[in-house]
Coordinates of C-alpha atoms and ligand atoms in Angstrom, one line a residue:
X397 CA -13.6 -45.3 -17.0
X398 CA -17.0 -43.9 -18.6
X399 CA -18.8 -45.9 -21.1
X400 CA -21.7 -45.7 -23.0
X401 CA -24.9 -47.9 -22.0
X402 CA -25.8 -50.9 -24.1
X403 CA -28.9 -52.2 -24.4
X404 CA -27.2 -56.0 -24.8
X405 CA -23.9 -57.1 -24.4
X406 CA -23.2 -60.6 -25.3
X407 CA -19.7 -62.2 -23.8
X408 CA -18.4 -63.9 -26.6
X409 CA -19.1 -64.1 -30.6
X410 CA -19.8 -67.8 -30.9
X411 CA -21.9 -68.5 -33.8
X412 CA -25.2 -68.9 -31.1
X413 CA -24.4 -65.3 -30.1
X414 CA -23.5 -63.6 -33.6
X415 CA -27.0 -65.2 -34.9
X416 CA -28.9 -63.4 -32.0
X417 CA -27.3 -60.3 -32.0
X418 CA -28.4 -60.3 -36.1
X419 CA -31.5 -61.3 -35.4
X420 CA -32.2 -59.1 -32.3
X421 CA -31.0 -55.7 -34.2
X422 CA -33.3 -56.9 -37.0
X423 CA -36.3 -57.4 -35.2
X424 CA -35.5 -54.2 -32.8
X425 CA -33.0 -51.5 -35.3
X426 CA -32.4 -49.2 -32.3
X427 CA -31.3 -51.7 -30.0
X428 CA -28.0 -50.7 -28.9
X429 CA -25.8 -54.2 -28.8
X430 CA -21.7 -54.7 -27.7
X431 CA -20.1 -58.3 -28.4
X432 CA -17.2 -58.7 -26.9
X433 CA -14.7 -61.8 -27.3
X434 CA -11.6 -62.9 -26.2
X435 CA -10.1 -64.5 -29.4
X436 CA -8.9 -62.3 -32.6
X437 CA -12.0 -63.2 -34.8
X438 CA -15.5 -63.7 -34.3
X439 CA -17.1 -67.0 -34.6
X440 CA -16.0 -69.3 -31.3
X441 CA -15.3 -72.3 -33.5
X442 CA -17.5 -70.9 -36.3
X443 CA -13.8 -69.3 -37.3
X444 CA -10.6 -70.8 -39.5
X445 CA -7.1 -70.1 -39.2
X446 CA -4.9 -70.0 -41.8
X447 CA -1.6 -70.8 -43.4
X448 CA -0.6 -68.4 -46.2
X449 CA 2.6 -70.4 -46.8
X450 CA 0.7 -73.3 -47.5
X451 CA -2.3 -71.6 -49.4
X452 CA -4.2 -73.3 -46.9
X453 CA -7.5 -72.3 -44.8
X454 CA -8.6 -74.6 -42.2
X455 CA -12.2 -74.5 -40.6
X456 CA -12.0 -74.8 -37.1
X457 CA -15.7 -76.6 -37.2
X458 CA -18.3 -76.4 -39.8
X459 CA -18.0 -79.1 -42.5
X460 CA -22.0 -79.8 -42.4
X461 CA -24.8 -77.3 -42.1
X462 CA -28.5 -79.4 -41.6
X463 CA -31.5 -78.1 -42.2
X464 CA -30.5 -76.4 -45.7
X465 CA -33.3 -77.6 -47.7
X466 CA -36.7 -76.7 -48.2
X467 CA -38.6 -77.2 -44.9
X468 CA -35.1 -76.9 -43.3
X469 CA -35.4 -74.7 -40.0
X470 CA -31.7 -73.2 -40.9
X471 CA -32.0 -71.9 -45.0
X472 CA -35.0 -70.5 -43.5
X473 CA -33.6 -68.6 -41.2
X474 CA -30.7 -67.6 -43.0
X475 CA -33.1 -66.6 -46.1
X476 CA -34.8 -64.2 -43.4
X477 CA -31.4 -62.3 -42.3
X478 CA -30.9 -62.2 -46.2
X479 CA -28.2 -64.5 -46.3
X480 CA -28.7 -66.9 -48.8
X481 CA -27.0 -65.4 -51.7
X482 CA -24.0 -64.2 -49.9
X483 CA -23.2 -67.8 -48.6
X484 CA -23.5 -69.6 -52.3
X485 CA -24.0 -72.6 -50.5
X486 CA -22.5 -76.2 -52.1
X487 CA -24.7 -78.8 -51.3
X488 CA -22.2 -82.5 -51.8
X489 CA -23.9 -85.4 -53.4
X490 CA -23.0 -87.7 -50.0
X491 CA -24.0 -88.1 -46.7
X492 CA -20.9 -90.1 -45.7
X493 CA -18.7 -92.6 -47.6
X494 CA -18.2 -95.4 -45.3
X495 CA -15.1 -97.0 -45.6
X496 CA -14.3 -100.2 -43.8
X497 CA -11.2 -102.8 -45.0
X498 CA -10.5 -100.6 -48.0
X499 CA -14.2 -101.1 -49.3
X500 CA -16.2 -97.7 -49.5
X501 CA -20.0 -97.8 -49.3
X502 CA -21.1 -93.9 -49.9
X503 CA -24.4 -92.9 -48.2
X504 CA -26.5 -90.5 -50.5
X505 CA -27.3 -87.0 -49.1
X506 CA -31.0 -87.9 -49.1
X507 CA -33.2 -90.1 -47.0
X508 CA -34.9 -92.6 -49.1
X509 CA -31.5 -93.6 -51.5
X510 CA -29.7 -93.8 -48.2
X511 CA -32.2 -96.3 -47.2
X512 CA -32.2 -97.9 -50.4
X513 CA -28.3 -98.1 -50.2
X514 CA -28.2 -99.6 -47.1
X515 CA -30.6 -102.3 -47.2
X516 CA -29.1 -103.4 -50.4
X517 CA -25.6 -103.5 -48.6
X518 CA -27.5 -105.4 -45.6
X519 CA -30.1 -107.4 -46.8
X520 CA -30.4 -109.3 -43.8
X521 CA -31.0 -106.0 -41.8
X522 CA -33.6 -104.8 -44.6
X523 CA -36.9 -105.3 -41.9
X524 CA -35.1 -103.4 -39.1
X525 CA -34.0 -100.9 -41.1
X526 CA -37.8 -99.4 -42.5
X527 CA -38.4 -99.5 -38.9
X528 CA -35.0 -97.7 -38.3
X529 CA -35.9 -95.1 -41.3
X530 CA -39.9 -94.7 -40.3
X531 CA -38.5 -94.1 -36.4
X532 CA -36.5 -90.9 -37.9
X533 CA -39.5 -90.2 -40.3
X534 CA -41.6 -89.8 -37.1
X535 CA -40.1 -89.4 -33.7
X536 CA -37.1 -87.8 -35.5
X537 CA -39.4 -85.2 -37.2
X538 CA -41.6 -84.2 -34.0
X539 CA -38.2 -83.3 -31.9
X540 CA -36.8 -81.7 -35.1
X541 CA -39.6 -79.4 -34.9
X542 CA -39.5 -78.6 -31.8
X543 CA -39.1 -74.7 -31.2
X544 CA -42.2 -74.7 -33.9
X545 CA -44.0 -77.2 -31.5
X546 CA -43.5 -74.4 -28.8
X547 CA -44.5 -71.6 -30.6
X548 CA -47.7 -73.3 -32.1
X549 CA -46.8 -73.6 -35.6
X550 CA -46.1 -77.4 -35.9
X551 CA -49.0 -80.1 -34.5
X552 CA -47.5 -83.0 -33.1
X553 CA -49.6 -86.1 -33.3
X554 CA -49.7 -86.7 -29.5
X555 CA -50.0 -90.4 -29.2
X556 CA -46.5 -90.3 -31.3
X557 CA -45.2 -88.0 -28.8
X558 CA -46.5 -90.2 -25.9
X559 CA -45.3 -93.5 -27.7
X560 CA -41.9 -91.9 -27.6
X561 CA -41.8 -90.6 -24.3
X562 CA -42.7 -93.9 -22.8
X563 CA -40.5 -96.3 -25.5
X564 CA -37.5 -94.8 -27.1
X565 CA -36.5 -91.6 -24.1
X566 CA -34.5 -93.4 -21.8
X567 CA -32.8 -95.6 -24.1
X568 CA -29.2 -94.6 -25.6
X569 CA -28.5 -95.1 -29.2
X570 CA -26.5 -97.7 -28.5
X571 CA -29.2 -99.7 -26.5
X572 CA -31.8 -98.8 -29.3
X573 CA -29.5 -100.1 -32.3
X574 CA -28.8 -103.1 -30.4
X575 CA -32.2 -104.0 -29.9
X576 CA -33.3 -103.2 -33.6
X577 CA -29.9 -105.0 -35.6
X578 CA -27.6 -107.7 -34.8
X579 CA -25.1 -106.3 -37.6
X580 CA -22.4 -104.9 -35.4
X581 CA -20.7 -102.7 -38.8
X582 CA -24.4 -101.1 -39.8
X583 CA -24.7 -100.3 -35.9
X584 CA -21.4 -98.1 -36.3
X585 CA -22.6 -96.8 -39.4
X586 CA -25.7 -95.8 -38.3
X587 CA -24.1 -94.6 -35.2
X588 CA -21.9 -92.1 -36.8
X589 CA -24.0 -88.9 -37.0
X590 CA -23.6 -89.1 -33.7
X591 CA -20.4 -87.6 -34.2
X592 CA -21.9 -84.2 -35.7
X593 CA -23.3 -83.8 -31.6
X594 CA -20.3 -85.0 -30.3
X595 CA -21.7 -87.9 -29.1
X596 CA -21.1 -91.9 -28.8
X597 CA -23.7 -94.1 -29.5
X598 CA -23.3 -95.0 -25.5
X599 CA -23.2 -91.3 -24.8
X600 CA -26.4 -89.8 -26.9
X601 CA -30.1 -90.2 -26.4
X602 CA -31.8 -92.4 -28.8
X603 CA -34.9 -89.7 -29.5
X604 CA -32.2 -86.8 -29.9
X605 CA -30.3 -89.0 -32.1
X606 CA -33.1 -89.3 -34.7
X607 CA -34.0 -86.0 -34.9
X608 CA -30.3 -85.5 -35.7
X609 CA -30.4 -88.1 -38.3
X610 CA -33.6 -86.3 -39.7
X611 CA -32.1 -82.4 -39.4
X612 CA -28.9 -83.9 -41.6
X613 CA -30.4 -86.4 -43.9
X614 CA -33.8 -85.7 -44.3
X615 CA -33.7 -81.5 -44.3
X616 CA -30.8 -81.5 -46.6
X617 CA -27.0 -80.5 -45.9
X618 CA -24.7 -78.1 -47.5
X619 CA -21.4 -76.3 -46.7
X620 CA -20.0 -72.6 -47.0
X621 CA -17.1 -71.3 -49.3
X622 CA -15.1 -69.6 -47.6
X623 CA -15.7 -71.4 -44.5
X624 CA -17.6 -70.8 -41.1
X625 CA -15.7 -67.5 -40.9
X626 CA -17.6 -66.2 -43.8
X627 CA -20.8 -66.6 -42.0
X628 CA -19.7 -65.2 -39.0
X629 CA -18.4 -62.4 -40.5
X630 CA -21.8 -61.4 -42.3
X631 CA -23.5 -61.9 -39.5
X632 CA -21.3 -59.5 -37.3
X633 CA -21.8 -57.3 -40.5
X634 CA -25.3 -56.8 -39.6
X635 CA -24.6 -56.3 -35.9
X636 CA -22.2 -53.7 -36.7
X637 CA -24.4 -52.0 -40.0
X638 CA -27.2 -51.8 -37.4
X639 CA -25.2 -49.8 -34.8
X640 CA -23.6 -52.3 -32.5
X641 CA -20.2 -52.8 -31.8
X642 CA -17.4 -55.6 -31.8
X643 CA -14.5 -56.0 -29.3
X644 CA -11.7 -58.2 -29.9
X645 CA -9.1 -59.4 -28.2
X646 CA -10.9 -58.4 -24.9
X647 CA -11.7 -61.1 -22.4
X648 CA -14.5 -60.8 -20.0
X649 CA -13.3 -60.7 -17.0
X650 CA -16.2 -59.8 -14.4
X651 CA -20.0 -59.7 -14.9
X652 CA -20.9 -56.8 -12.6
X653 CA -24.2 -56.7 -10.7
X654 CA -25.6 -54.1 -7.9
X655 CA -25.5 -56.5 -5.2
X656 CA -29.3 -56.3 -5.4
X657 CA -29.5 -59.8 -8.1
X658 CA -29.5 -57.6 -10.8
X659 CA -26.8 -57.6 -13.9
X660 CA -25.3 -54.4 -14.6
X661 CA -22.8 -54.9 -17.1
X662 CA -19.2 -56.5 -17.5
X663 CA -15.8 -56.1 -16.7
X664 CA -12.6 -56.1 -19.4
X665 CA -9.2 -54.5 -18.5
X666 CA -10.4 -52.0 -21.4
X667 CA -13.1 -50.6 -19.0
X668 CA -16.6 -51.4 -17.7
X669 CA -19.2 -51.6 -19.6
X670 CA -23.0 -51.2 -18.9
X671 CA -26.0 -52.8 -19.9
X672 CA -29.0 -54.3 -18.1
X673 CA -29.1 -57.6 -19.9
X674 CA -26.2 -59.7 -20.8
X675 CA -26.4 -62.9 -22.8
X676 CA -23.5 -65.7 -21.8
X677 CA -21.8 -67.0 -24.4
X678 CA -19.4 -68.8 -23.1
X679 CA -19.4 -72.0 -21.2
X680 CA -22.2 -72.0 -17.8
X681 CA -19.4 -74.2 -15.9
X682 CA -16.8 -71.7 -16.9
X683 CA -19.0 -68.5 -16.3
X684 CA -20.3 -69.7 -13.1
X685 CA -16.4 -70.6 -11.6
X686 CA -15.2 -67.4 -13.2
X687 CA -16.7 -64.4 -14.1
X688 CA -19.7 -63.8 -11.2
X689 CA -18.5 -61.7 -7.8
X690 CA -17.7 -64.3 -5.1
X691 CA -21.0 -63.2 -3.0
X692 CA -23.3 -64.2 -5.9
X693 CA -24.7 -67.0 -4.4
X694 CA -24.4 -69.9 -6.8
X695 CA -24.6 -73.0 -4.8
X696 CA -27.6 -73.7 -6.1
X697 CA -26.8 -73.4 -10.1
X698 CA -23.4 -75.0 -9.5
X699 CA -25.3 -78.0 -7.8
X700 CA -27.7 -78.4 -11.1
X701 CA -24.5 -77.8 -13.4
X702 CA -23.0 -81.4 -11.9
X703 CA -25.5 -83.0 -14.2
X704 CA -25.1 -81.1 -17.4
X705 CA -22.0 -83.1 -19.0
X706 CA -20.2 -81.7 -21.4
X707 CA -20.2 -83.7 -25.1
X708 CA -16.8 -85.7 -26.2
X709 CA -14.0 -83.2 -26.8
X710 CA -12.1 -83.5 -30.4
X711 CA -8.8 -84.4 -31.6
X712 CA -7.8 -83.1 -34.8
X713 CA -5.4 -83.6 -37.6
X714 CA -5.4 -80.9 -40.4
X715 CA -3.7 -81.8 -43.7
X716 CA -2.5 -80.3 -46.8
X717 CA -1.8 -82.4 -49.6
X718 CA 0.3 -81.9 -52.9
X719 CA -2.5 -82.9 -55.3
X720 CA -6.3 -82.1 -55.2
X721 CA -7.4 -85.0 -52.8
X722 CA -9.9 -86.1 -55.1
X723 CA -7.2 -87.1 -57.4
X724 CA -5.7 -88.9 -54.8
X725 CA -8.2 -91.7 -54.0
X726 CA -10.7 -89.4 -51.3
X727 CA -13.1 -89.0 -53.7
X728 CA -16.1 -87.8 -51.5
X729 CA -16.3 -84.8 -49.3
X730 CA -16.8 -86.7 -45.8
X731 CA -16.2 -90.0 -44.9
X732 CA -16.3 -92.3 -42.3
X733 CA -13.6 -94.2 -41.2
X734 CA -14.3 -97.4 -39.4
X735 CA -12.2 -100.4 -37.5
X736 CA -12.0 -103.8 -38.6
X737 CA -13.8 -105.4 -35.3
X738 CA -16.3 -102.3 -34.9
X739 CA -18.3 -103.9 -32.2
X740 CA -15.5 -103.6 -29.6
X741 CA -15.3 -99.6 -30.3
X742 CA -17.6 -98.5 -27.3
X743 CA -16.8 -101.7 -25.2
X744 CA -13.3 -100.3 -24.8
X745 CA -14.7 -96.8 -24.7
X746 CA -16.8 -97.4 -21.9
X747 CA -14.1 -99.6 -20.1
X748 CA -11.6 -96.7 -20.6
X749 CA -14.0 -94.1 -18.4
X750 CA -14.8 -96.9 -15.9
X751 CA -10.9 -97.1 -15.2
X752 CA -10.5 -93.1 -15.5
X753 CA -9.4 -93.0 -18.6
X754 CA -5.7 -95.0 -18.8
X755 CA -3.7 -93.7 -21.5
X756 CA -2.7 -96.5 -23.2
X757 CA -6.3 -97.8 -23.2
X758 CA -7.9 -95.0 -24.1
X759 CA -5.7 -94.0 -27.1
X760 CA -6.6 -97.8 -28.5
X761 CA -10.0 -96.9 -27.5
X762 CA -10.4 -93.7 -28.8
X763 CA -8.1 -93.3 -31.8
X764 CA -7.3 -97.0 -33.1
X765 CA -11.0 -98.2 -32.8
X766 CA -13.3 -95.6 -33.3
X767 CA -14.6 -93.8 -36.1
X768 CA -13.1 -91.0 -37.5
X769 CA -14.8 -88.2 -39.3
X770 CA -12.5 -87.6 -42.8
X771 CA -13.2 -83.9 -44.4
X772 CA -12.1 -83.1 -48.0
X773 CA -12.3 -79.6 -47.9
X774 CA -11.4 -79.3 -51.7
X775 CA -14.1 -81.0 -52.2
X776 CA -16.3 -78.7 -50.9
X777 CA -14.4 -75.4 -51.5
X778 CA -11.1 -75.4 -53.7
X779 CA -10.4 -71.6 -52.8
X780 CA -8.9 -73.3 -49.3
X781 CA -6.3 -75.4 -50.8
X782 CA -5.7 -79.3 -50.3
X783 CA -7.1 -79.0 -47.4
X784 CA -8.1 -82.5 -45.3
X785 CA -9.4 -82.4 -41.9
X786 CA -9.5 -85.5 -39.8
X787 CA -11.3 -85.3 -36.1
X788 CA -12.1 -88.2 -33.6
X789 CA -14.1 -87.7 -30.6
X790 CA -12.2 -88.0 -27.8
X791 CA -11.5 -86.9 -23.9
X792 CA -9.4 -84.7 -22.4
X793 CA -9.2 -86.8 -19.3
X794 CA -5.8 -88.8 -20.9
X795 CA -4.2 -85.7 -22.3
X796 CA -1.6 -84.4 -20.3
X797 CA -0.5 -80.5 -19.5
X798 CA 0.2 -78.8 -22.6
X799 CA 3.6 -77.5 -23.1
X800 CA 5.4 -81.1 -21.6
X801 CA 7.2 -83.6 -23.4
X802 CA 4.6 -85.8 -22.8
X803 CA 2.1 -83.5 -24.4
X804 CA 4.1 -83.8 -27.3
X805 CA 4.4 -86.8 -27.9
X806 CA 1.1 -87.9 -27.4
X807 CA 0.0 -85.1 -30.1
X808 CA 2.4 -87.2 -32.3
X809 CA 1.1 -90.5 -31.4
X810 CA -2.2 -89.2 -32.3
X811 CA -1.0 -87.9 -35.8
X812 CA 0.8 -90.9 -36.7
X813 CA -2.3 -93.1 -36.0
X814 CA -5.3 -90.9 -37.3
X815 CA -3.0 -90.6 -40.2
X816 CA -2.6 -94.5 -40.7
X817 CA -6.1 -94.8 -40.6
X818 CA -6.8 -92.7 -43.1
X819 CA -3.8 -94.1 -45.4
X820 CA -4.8 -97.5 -45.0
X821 CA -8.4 -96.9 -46.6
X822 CA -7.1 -94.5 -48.8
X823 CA -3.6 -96.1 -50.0
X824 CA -3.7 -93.3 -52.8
X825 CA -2.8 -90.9 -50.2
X826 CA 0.7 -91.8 -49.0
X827 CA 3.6 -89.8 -49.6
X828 CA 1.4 -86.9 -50.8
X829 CA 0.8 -84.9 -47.6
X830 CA 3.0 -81.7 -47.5
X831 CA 1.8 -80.2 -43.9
X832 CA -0.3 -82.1 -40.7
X833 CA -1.2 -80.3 -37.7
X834 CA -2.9 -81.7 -34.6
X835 CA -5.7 -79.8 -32.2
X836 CA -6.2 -81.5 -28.9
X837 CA -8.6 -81.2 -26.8
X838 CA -6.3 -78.7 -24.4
X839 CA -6.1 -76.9 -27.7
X840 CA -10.2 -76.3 -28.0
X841 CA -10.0 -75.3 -24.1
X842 CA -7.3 -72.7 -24.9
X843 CA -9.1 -70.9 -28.0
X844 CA -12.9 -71.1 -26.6
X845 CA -12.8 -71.6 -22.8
X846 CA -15.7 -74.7 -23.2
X847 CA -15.5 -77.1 -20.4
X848 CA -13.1 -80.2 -21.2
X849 CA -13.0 -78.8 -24.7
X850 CA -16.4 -79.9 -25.8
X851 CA -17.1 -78.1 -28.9
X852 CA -20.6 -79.2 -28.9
X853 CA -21.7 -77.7 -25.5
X854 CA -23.4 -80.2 -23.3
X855 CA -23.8 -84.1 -24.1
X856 CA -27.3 -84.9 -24.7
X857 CA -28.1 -88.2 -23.4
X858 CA -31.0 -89.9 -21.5
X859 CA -30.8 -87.4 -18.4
X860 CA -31.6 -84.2 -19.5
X861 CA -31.8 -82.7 -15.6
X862 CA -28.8 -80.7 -16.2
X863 CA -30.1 -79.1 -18.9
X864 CA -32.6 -76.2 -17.0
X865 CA -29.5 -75.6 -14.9
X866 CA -30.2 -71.7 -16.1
X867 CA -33.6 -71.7 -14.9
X868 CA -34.3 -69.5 -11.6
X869 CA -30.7 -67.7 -12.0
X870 CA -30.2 -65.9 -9.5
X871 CA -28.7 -62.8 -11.4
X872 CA -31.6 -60.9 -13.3
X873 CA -31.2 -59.7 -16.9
X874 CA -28.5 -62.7 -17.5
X875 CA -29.0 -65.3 -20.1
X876 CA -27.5 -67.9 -21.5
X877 CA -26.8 -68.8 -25.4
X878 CA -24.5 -71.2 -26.6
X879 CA -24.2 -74.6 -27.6
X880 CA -24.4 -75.6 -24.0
X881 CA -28.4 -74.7 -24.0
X882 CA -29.1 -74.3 -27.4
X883 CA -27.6 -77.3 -28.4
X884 CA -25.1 -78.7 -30.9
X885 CA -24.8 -77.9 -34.1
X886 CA -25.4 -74.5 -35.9
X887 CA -29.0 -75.3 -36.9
X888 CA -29.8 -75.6 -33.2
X889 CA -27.4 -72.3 -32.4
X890 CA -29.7 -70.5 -34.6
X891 CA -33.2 -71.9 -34.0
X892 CA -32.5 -71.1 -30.4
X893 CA -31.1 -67.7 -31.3
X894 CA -34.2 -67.0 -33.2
X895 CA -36.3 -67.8 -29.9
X896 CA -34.2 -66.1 -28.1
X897 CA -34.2 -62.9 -30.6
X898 CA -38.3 -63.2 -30.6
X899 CA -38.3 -63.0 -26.6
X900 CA -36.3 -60.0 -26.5
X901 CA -38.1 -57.0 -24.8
X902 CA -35.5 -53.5 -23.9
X903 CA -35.5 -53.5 -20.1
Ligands
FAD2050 C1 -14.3 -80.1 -34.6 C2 -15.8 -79.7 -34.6 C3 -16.5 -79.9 -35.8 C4 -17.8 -79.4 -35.8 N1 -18.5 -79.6 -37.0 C5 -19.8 -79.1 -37.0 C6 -20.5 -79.2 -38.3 O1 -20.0 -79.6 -39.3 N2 -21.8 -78.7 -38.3 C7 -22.4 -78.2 -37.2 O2 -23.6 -77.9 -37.3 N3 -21.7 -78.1 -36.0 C8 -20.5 -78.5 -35.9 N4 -19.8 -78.4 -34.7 C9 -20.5 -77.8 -33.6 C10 -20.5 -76.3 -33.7 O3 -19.3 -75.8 -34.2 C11 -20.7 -75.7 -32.3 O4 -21.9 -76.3 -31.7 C12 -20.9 -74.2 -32.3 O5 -19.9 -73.6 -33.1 C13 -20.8 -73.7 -30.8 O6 -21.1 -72.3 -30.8 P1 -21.3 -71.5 -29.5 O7 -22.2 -70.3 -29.8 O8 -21.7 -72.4 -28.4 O9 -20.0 -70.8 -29.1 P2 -18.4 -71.2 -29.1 O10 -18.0 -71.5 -30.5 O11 -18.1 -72.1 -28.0 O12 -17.8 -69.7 -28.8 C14 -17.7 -69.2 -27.5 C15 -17.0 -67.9 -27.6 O13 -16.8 -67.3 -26.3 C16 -15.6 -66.7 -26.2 N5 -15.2 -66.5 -24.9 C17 -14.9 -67.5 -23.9 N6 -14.6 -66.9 -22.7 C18 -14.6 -65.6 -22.9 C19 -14.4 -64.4 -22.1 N7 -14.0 -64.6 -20.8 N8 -14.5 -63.2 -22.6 C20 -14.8 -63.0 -23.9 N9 -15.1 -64.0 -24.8 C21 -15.0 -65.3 -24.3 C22 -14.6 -67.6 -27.0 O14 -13.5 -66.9 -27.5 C23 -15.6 -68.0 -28.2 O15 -15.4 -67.1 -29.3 C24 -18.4 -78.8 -34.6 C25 -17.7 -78.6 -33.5 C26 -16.3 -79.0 -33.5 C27 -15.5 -78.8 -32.3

């Protein structure tokens, strides 16, 4: 089959990819770009599904955009593609309500009454936690800055840098909170951001861990009506207004090359089509296994791809209530649900992945003791419906095969005791819920194709080796752009884009 030649085509419309294709035609307007995706909408998990029946719209991700205020790497950027307006962002009073034992201690959305808040909860914690707070004033800052720090536009002071590299790089967040507090419930709380990563506080670096804690509580935070699927739609507007073109439905199957290292295009069973650069969307592990020509030689990449883990995987229960859930006793838009004994969370956690992940032990581990992540979407956007989204990181290595009684069942274990959870902290709740269903981490491989079902690309924790597994590829004019590089979160999926967009030359 005969197709036109693209400038760009990018193999999948994750949110990483829609943001560079908007920015690339923006920067370049005659740039000739083709998306293609596998899925029925564009957005990767930067999409929703709905439920007319129900009135009900669920986000498949977003429920926290960082960087949104002034100084915020993200409004920036989405003030330069002109988006601002169009997204009529909501910005929540909270950070987090954390609720422990029935007693709810809501975080402000804002640095220094967070503090405050905190050291009046923890009196005894107050000295460790100005050091906590001047750590993410500082080290957090510098690495939130980063792609600036690259480009020239932000001057790190150097000693900080060097204090950091030698003090707080190879230390997890766990190690690092341990050695700051002896308060084993403020060390889950301040833990929990970890979550937006997809990360444990034994899983995450401590230095990437506080320039999370800075991009979400220091740069500002705010949601989008009409969901993640609204910005990904406007952004594939712009691809599409500029010229370029949107597949659905279409899975890559191949990436072609001319057997001299260089790409030449892709493969779908709707045709071939050309280009001589192709940005990866998808994941590297799952790229590298499936989509390059068996005499690409790989051994190499697939060799530095052993060390790039990929983050926790997520189990999720969506819920539609009867009344607004406000009414109901959730009063704030996110919370944070936390065990009675929380010091025994990761203990079990990393017990359960030194015995390869038992069932029984890791659904205790994983479900009963961690903390979940509580959404009220009313909250945030009405127009949804009643909608409350609960998600727990977890692993796919205890899930069984989908489509077995086994699979079933666990998917109701796992309702009945996120559910619990949620019902014992919020006793308001009970017998109002009309409509649950549960995600699993087979159901996040199924949708995106992401390794284990990470929906935060690659784990970032004290080894970052892995990490510069795309550099040296041996197949010119391919590149990579997702989560799994960039990093997690959309701020990162965009400040990377933007790099990305900036280095883009026509071949
Ligand atoms: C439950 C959950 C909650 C989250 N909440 C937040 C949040 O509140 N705030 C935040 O900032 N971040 C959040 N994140 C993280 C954020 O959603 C991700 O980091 C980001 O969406 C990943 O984007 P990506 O560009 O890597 O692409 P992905 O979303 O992984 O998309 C990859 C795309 O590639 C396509 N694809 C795969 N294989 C093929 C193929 N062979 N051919 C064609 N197409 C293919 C897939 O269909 C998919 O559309 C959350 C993640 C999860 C899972």
């Amino acid at each position: 089959m005969t197709s036109p030649t693209w400038d760009a085509i990018f193999v999948g419309t994750g949110i990483t990819s829609l943001a560079c294709a908007a920015m690339l035609v923006k920067r370049d307007p005659g740039a000739r770009v083709l998306m293609i995706d596998k899925h029925i909408v564009v957005g990767g998990y930067a999409s929703t599904f709905s439920r007319p029946k129900q009135s009900a719209v669920f986000d498949c991700s977003l429920h926290k955009l960082s960087g949104m205020a002034e100084g915020g790497n993200l409004i920036r950027i989405l003030r330069e593609l002109g988006l601002e307006e169009e997204l009529n962002l909501v910005y929540p009073d909270d950070y987090f309500c954390a609720y422990q034992d029935g007693t709810a201690l809501p975080l402000a959305n804002d640095a220094e009454h967070a503090e405050r808040q905190l050291i009046e909860r923890f009196p005894h914690q107050a000295q460790p936690l100005t050091t906590f707070f001047t750590q993410v004033r500082t080290y957090g800052r510098n690495g939130y800055y980063q792609f600036q720090m690259l480009d020239g536009s932000f001057e790190p002071d150097i000693a900080q840098l060097r204090w950091a590299h030698r003090n707080l790089k190879h230390k997890t967040v766990r190690e690092a909170l341990h050695e700051l507090f002896d308060d084993p419930y403020l060390i889950e709380i301040l833990a929990a951001p970890g979550i937006y990563v997809g990360g444990y506080s034994e899983d995450l670096g401590y230095l990437y861990y506080l320039h999370v804690v800075y991009a979400t509580l220091h740069r500002g935070n705010a949601y989008v009506p009409g969901s993640s699927q609204h910005l990904s739609n406007l952004l594939a507007q712009q691809v599409e207004r500029a010229g370029g073109s949107i597949m659905l439905s279409t899975a890559v199957e191949q990436i072609t090359t001319d057997q001299q290292g260089n790409v030449t295009g892709v493969r779908t069973a709707a045709g071939d089509f050309q280009a001589p650069q192709v940005f990866i969307n998808t994941s590297p592990h799952y790229a590298v296994d499936h989509l390059f020509q068996a005499d690409i030689e790989l051994t190499a990449t697939r060799e530095k791809l052993v060390a790039l883990k990929p983050a926790r995987s997520t189990t999720t229960v969506y819920l539609i209530t009867d009344l607004p859930p406000e009414q109901l006793g959730l009063r704030h838009s996110e919370s944070m649900l936390f065990a009675a004994a929380p010091a025994t969370a990761a203990e079990l956690r990393i017990d359960a992945d030194l015995r390869g992940y038992p069932p029984e032990l890791s659904e205790h581990a994983f479900w009963a003791m961690s903390p979940i992540e509580v959404t009220n979407y009313h909250a945030l956007a009405p127009a949804a419906g009643r909608v409350v989204c609960i998600n727990v990181l977890d692993s796919i290595e205890h899930w069984p095969t989908r489509r077995t009684a086994q699979y079933r069942a666990k998917k109701q274990r796992a309702r009945d005791v996120l559910i619990e959870r949620l019902l014992v902290q919020v006793p308001g709740m009970r017998g109002h819920i009309l409509h649950t269903e549960v995600a699993t981490p087979h159901t996040y491989v199924r949708f995106t194709n992401n390794t284990a079902g990470s929906g935060y690309g690659a784990m970032v924790g004290t080894d970052l080796k892995g990490h510069v597994f795309h550099h040296g590829f041996p197949v010119q004019g391919v590149q990579f752009l997702s989560a799994w590089v960039a990093g997690p979160s959309y701020e990162a999926a965009f400040g990377y884009a933007e790099m990305k967009s900036r280095q883009w030359r026509r071949a």
